[in-house]
mmCIF file of C-alpha atoms and ligand atoms in Angstrom:
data_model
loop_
_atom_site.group_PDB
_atom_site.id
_atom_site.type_symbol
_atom_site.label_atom_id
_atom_site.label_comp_id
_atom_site.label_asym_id
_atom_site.label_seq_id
_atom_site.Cartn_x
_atom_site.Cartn_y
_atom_site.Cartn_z
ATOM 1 C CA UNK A 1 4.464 -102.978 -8.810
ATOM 2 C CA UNK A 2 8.422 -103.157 -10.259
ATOM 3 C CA UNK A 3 9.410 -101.639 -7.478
ATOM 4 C CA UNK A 4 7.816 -103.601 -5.061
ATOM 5 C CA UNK A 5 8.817 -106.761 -6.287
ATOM 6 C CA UNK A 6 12.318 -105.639 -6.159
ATOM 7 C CA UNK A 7 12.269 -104.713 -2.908
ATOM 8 C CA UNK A 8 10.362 -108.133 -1.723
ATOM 9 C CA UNK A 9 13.220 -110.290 -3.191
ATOM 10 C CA UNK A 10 15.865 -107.819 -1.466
ATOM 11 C CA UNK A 11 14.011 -108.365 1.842
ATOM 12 C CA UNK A 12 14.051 -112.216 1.523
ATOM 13 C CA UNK A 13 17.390 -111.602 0.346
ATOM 14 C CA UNK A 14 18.478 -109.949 3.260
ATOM 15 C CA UNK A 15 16.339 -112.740 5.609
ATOM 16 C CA UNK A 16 17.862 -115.199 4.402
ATOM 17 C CA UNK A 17 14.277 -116.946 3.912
ATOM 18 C CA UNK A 18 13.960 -116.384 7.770
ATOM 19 C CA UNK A 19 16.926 -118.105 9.118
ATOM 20 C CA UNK A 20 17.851 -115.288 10.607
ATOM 21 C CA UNK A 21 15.124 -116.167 12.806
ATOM 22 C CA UNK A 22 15.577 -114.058 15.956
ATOM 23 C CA UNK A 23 12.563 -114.704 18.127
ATOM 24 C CA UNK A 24 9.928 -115.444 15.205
ATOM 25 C CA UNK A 25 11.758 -118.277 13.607
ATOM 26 C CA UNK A 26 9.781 -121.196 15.293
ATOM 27 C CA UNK A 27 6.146 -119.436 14.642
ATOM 28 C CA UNK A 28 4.232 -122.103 11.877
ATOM 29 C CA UNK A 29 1.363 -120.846 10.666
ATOM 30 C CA UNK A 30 -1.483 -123.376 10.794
ATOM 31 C CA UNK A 31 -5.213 -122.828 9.178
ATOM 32 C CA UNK A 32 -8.089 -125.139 9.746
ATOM 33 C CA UNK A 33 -5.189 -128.252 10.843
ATOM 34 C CA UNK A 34 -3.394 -127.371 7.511
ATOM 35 C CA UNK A 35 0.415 -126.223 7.511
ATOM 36 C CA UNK A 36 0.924 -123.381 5.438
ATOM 37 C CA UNK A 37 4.711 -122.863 6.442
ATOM 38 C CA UNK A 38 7.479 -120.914 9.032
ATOM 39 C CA UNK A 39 6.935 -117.282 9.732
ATOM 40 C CA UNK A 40 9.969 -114.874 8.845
ATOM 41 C CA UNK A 41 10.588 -111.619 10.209
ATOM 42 C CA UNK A 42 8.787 -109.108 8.350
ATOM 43 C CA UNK A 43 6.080 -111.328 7.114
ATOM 44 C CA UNK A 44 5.449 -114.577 5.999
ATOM 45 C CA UNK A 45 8.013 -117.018 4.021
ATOM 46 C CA UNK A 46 7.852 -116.355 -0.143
ATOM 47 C CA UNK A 47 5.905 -118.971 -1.769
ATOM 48 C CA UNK A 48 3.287 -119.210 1.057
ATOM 49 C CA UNK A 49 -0.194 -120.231 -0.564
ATOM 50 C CA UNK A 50 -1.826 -117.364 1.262
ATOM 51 C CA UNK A 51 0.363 -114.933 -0.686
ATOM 52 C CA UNK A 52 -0.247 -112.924 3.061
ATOM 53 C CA UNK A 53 2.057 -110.042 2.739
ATOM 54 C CA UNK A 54 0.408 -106.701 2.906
ATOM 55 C CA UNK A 55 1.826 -103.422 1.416
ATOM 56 C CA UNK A 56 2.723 -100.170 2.974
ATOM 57 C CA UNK A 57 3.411 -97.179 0.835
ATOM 58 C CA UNK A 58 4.914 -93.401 1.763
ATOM 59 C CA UNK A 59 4.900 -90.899 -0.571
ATOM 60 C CA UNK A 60 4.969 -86.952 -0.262
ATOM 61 C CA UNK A 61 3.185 -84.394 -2.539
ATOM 62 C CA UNK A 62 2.651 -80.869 -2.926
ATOM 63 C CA UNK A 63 6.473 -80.429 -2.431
ATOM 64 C CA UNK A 64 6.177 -81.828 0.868
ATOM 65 C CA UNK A 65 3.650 -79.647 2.556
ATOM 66 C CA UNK A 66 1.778 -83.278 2.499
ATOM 67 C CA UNK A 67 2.760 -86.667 3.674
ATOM 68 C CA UNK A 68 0.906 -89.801 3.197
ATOM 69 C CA UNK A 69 1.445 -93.483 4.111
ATOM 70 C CA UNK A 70 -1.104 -96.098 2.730
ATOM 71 C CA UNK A 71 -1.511 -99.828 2.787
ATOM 72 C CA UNK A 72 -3.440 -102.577 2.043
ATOM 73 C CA UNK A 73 -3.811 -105.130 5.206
ATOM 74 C CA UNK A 74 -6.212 -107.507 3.825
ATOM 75 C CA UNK A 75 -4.007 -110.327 4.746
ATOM 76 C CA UNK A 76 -2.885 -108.935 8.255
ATOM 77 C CA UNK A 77 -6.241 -108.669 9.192
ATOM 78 C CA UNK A 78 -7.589 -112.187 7.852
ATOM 79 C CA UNK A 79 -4.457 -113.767 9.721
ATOM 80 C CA UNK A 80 -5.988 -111.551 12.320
ATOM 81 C CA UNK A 81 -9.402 -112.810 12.267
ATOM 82 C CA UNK A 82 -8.011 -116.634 12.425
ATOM 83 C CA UNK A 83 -5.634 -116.353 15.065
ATOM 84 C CA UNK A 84 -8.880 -114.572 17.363
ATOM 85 C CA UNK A 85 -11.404 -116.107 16.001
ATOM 86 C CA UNK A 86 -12.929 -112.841 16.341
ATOM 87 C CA UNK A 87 -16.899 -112.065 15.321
ATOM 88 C CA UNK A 88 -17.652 -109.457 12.445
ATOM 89 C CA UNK A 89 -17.659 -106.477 15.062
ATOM 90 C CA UNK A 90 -14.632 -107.291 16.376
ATOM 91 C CA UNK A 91 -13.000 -108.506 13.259
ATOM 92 C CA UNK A 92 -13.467 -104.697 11.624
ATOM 93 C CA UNK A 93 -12.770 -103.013 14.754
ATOM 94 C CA UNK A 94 -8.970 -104.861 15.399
ATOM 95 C CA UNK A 95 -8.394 -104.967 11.449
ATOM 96 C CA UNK A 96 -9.089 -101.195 11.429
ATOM 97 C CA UNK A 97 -7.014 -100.393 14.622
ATOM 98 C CA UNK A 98 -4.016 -103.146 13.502
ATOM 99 C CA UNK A 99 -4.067 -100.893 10.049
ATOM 100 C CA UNK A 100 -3.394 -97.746 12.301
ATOM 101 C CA UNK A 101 -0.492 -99.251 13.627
ATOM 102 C CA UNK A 102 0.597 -100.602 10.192
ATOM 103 C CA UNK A 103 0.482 -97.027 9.213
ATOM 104 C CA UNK A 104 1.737 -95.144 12.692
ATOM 105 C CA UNK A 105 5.137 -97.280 12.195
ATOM 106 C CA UNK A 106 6.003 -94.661 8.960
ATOM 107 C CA UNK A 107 6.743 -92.368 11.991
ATOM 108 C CA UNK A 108 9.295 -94.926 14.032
ATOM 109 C CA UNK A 109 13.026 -94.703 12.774
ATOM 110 C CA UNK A 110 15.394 -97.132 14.659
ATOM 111 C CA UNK A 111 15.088 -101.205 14.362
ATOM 112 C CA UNK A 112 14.282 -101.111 17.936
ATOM 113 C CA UNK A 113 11.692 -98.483 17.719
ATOM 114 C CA UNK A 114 7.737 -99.602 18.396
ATOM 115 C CA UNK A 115 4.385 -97.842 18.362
ATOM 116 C CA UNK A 116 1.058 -98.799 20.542
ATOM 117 C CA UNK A 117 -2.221 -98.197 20.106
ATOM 118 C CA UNK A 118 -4.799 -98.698 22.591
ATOM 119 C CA UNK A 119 -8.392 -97.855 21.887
ATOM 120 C CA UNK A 120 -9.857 -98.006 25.650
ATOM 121 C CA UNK A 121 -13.546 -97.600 24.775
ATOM 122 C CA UNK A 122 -16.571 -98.737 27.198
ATOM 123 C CA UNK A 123 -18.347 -100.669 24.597
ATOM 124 C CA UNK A 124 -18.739 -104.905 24.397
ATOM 125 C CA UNK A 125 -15.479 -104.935 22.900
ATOM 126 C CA UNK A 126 -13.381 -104.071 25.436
ATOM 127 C CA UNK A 127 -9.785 -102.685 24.870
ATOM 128 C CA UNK A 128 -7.710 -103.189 21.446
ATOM 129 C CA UNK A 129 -4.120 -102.972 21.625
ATOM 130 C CA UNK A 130 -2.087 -102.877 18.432
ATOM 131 C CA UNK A 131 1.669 -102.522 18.296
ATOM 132 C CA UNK A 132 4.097 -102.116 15.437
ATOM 133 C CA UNK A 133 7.832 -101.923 15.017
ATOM 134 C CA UNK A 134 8.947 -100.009 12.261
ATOM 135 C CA UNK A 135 8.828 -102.486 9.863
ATOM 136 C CA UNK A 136 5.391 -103.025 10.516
ATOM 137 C CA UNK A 137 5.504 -106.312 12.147
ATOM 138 C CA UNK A 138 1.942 -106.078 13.458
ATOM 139 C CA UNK A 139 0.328 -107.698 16.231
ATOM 140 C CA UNK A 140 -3.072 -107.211 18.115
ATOM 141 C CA UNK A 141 -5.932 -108.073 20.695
ATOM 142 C CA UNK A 142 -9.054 -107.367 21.334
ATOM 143 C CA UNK A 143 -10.452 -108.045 24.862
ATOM 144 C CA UNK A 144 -13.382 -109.834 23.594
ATOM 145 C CA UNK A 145 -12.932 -110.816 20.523
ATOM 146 C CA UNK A 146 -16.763 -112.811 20.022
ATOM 147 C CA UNK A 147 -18.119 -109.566 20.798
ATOM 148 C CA UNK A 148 -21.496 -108.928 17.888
ATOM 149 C CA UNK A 149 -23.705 -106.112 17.679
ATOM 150 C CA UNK A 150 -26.510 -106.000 15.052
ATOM 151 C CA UNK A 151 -25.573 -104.377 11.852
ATOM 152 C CA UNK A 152 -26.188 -100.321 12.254
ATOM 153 C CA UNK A 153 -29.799 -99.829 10.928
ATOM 154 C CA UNK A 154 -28.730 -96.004 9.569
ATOM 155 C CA UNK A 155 -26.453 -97.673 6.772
ATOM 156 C CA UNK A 156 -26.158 -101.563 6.962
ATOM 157 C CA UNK A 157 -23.006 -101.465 7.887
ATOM 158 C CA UNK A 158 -20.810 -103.139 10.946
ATOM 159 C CA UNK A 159 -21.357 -100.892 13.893
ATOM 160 C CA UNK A 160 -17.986 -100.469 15.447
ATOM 161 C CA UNK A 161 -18.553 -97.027 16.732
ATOM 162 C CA UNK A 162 -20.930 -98.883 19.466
ATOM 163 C CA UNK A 163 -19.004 -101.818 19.741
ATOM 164 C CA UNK A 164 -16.479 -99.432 21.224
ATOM 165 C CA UNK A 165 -18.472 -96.890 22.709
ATOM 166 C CA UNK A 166 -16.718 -93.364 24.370
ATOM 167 C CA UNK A 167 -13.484 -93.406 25.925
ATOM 168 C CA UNK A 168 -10.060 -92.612 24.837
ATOM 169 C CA UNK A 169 -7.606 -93.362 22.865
ATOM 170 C CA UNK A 170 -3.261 -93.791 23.526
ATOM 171 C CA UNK A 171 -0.372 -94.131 21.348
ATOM 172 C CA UNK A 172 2.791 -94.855 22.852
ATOM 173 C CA UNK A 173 5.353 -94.693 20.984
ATOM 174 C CA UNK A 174 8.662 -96.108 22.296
ATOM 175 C CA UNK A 175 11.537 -94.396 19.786
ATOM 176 C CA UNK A 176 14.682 -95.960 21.849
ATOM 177 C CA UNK A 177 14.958 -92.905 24.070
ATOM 178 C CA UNK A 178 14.966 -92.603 28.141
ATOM 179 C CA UNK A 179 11.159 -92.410 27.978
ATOM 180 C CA UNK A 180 8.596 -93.440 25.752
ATOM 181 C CA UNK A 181 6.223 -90.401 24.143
ATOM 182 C CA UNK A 182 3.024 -91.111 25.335
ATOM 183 C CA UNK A 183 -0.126 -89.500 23.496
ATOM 184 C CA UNK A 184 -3.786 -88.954 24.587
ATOM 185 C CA UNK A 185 -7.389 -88.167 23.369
ATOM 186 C CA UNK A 186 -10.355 -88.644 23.641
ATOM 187 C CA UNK A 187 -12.666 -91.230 21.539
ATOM 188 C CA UNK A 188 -14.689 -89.008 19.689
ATOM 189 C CA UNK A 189 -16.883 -91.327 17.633
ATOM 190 C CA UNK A 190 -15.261 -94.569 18.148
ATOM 191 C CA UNK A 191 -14.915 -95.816 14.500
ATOM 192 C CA UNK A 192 -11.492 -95.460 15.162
ATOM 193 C CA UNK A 193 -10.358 -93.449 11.755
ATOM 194 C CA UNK A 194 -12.217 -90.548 12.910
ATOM 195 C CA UNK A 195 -10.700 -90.911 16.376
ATOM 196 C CA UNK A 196 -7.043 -90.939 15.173
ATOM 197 C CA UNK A 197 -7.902 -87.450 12.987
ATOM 198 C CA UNK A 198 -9.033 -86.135 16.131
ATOM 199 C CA UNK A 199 -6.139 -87.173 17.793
ATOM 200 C CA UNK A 200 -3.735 -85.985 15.628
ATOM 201 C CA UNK A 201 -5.047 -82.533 15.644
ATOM 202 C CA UNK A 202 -5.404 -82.490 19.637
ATOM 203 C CA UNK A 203 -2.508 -84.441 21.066
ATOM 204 C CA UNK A 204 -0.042 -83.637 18.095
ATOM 205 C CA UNK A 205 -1.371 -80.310 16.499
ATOM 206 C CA UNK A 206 -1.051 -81.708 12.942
ATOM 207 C CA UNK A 207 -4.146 -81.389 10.551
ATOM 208 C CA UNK A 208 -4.770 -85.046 9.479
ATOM 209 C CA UNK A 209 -7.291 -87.154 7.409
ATOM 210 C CA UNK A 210 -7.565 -90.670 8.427
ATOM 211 C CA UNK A 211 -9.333 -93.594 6.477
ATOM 212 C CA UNK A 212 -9.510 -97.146 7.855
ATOM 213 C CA UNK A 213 -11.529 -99.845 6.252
ATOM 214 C CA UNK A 214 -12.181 -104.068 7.000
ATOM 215 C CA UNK A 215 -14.807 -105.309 4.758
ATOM 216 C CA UNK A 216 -15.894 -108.977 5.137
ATOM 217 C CA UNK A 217 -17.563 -110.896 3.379
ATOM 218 C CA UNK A 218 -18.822 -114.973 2.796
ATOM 219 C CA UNK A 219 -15.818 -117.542 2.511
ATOM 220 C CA UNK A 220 -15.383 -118.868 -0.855
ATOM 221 C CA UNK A 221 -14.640 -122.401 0.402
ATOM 222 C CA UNK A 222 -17.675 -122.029 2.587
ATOM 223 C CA UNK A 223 -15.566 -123.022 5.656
ATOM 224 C CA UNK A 224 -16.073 -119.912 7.725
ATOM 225 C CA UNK A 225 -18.787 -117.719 8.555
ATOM 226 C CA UNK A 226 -17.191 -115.027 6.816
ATOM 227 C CA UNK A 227 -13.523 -113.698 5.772
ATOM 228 C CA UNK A 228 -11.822 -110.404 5.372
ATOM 229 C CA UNK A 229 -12.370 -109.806 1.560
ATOM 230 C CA UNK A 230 -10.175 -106.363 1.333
ATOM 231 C CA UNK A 231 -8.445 -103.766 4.447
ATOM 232 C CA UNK A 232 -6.600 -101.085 4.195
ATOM 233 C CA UNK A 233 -6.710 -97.236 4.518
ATOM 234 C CA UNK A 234 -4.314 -94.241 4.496
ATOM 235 C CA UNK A 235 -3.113 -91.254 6.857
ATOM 236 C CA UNK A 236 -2.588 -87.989 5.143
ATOM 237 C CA UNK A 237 -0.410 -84.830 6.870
ATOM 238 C CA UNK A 238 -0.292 -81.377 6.667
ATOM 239 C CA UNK A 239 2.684 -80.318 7.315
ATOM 240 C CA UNK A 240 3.045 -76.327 8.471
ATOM 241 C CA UNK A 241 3.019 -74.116 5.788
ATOM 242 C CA UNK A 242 0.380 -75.975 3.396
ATOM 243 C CA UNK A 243 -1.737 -73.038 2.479
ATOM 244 C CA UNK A 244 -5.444 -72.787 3.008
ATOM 245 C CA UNK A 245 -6.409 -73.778 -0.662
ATOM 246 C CA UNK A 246 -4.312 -76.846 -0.587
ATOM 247 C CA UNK A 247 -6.552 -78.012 2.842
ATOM 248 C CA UNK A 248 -9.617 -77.153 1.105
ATOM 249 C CA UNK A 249 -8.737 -79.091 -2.079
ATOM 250 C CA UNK A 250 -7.706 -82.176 -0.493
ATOM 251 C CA UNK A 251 -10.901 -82.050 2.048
ATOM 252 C CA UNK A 252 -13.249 -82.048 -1.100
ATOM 253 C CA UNK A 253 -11.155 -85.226 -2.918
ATOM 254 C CA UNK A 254 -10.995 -87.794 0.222
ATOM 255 C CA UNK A 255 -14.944 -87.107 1.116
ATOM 256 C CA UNK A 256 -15.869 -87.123 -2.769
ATOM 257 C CA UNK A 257 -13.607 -90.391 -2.839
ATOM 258 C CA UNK A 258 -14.686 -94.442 -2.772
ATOM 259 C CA UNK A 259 -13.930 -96.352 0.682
ATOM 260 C CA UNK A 260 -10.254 -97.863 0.392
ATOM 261 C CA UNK A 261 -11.746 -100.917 0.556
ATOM 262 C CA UNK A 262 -14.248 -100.306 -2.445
ATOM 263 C CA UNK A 263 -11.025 -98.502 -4.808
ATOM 264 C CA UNK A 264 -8.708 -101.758 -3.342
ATOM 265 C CA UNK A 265 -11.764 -104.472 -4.657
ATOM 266 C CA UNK A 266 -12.136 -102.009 -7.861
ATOM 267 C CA UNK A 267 -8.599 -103.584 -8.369
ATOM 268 C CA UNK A 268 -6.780 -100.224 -7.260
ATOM 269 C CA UNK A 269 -3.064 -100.402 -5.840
ATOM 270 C CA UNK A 270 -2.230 -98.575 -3.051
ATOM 271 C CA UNK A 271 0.431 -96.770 -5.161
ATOM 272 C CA UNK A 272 -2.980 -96.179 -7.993
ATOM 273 C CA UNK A 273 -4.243 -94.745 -4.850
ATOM 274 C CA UNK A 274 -2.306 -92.217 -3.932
ATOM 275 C CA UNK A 275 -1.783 -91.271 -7.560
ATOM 276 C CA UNK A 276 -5.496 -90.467 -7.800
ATOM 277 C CA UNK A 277 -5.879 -88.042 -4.575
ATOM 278 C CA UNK A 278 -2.922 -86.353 -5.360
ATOM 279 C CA UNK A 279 -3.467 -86.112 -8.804
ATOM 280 C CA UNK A 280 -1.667 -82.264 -10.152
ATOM 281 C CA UNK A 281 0.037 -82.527 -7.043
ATOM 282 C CA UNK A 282 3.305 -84.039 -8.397
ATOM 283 C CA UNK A 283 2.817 -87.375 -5.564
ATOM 284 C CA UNK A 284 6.427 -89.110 -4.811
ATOM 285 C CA UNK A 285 6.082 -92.691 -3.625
ATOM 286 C CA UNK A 286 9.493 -92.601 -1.089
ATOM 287 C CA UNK A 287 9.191 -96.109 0.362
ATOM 288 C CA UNK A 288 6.743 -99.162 0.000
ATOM 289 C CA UNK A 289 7.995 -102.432 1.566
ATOM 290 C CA UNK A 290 5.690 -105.784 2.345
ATOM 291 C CA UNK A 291 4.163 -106.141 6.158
ATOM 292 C CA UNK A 292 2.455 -109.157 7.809
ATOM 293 C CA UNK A 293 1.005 -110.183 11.394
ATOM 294 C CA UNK A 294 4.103 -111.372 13.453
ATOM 295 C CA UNK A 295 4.341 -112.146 16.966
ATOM 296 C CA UNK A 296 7.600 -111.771 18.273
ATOM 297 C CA UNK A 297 6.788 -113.885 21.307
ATOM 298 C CA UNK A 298 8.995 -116.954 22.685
ATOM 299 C CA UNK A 299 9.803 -119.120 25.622
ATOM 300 C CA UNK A 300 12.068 -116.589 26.692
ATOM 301 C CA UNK A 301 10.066 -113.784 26.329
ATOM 302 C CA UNK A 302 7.278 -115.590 28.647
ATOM 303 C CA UNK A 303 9.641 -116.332 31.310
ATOM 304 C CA UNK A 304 10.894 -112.824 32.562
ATOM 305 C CA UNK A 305 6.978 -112.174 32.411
ATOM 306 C CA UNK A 306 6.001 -115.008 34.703
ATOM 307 C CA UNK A 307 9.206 -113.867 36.726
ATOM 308 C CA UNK A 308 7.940 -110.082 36.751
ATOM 309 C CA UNK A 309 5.050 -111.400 39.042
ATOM 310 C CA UNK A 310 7.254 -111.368 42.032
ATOM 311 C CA UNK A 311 9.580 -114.045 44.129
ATOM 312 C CA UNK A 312 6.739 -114.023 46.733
ATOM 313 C CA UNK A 313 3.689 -114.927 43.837
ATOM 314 C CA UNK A 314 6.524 -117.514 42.490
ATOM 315 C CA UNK A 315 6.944 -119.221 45.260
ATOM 316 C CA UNK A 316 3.719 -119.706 45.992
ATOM 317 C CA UNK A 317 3.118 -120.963 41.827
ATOM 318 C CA UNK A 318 6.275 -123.321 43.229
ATOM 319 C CA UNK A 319 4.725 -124.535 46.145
ATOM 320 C CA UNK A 320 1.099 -125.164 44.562
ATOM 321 C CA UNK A 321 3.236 -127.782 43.053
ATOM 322 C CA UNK A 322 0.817 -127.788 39.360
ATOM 323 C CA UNK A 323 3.200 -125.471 36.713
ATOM 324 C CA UNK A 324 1.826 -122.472 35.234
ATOM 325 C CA UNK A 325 0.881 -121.936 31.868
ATOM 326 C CA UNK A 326 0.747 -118.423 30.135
ATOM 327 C CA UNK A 327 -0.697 -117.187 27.165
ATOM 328 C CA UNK A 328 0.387 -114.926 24.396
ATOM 329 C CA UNK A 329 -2.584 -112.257 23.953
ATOM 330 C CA UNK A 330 -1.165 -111.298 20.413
ATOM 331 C CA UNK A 331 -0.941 -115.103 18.950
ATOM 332 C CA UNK A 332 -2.509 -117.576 21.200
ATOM 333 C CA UNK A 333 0.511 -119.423 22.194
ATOM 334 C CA UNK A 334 0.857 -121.114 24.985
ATOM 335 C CA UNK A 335 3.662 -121.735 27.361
ATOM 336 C CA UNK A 336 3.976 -124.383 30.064
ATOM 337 C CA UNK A 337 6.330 -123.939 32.744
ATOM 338 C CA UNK A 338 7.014 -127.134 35.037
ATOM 339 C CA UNK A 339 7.435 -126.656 38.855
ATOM 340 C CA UNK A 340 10.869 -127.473 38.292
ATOM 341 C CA UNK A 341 11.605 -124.895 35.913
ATOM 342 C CA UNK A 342 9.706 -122.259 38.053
ATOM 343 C CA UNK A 343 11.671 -123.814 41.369
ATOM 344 C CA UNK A 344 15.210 -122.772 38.492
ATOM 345 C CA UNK A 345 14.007 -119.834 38.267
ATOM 346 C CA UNK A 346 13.400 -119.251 41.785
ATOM 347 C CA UNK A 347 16.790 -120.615 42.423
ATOM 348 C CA UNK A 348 18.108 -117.693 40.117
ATOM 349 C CA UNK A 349 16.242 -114.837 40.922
ATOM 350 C CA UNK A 350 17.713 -112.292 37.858
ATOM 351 C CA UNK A 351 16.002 -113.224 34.457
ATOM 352 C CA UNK A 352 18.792 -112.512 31.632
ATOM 353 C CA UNK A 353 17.215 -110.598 28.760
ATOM 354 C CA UNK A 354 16.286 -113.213 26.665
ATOM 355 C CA UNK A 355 17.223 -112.561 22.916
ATOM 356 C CA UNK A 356 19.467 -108.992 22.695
ATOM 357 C CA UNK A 357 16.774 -107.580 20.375
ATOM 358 C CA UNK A 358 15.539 -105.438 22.814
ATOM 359 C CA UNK A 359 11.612 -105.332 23.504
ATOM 360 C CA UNK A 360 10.753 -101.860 24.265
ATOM 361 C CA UNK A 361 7.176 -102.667 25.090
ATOM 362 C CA UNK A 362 7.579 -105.845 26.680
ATOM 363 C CA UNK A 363 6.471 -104.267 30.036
ATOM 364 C CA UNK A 364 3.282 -103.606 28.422
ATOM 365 C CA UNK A 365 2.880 -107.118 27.021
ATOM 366 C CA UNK A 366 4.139 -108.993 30.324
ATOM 367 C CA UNK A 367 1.213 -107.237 32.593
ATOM 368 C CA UNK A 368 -1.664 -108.232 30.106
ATOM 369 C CA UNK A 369 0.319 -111.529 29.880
ATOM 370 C CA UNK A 370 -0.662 -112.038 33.382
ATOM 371 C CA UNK A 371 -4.127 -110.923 34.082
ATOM 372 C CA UNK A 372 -5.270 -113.890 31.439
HETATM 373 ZN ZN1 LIG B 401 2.618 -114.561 20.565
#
């Protein structure tokens, strides 16, 4: 954990304990009426009782025929859980689909790079949409998040495969070119780990092995129904040239291995996990930095997305004389905008981009913005 610690400090370091703010800098995180402190970029302010930070590790082994990127998102997820108030089924299906994107960001380069996944199945719970920027500031929805389903009678577990039924399953990802790469399959079982191995094998012709894993259990404080206890999981890559041996080997460790979330309870880093599948494999941690549910949304941000609906549709908002409020899917916030500020916006027709960080997939956000 030395060198994790290391690089925590340098990150609040860098921060400036969030001052830098950019569009986060107002978020407070608030549980159950209590105030547990400002949201920073990259995750939530040092010292914050939840400890919420969640770790994301990359390593290579086999002399880099194999890549792997792990994390633990136990704390993502929970914030996850709170900020939805989301049911057990949809609890493990966004914590599961928010650690894909956790883990798809190990593929973005550039600060203004982001990734999307949407899991567009036809069960109760409706479409998930996860994004990511490459520092794996996560954020997600699910379309109904109260969505239950009885627990699967085959194994006792959470039934998320029916909770999102058949369907398919897109990643964009936006990597500050002309045109985002866009990326589909379809949902082949719809427990989502199994649909991203599928995925990567069809849409991107690289042999994969996807694990994803939200286990919940009863609130210690008795407050809640139920809390995320552990999350996390782990992609692993063959890259072209790993020999036929090396596939084998691997196949037979990750099915004769624990759930992530059983080694992470056990007490198991994610760095203890990756030394253990890759064990006589020479494994090479390359990066591991601290992640966190943050939604970049703001004022601004909401704005050009009520002005995307149109000058005709904003007139009419104007002349109906009552405001308009929007929401933000990914957090729950709400903004009010005042006939007068809509009749100023009206006045000036071309929205200024609000904040110079550049929002790659703020066209995505503003139309779901809308239809709530
Ligand atoms: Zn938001």
């Amino acid at each position: 954990m030395e060198n994790l610690t290391e690089n925590r400090e340098k990150q609040d370091a860098q921060e400036g304990g969030g001052s830098t703010g950019g569009s986060n800098g107002g978020s407070t995180l608030i549980i159950g009426g209590k105030v547990f402190g400002d949201l920073a970029p990259g995750g939530l302010k040092k010292g914050n009782p939840l400890l919420a930070d969640d770790v994301l590790v990359t390593a290579i082994a086999a002399d880099g025929l194999v890549r792997v990127t792990a994390a633990e998102s136990t704390a993502t997820c929970e914030k996850a859980r709170i900020i939805h108030g989301t049911s057990a089924l949809a609890t493990a299906a966004l914590g599961r689909a928010l650690t894909a994107a956790a883990l798809l960001s190990s593929q973005l380069k550039n600060d203004t790079d982001s990734v999307c996944l949407q899991i567009n199945g036809k069960g109760p719970l409706g479409r998930i949409v996860c994004i990511s920027d490459v520092r794996a500031r996560v954020r997600g929805y699910v379309a109904n998040p109260k969505a239950e389903l009885p627990l699967r009678v085959s194994d006792g577990k959470i039934d998320v495969a029916a909770g999102v039924e058949k369907g398919f399953l897109q990643i964009i990802k936006d990597l500050s070119l002309k045109e985002p790469y866009i990326g589909t399959s379809a949902l082949v079982s719809g427990e989502i780990a199994e649909d991203l191995t599928y995925y990567f094998a069809a849409s991107e012709q690289v042999p994969s092995s996807v694990a994803l894993g939200v286990r919940i259990g009863p609130d210690p404080e008795g407050k809640e129904p139920f809390r995320v206890e552990k999350a996390g999981g782990f992609i692993i890559q063959l890259m072209p040239g790993a020999p036929d041996s090396l596939i084998d080997d691997l196949e037979k460790r990750i099915s004769g291995l624990p759930s992530v979330t059983t080694l992470l309870a056990a007490g198991a880093t994610v760095q203890d996990i990756i030394h253990d599948v890759f064990k006589g494999y020479s494994p090479e941690i390359e990066t591991s930095h601290w992640f966190g549910y943050v939604c970049g949304c703001s004022r601004g941000r909401m704005q050009a997305a009520l002005a995307a609906v149109g000058r005709k549709d904003l007139t009419e908002i104007y002349n109906d004389g009552q405001g308009a409020e929007l929401c933000c899917n990914f957090c729950n916030k709400k903004y009010f905008f005042t006939t007068e500020e809509i009749g100023a916006m009206l006045a000036q027709p071309a929205p200024e981009k609000e904040d110079g960080e550049g929002d790659p997939e703020a066209h995505q956000e503003s139309s779901e913005e809308q239809s709530r």
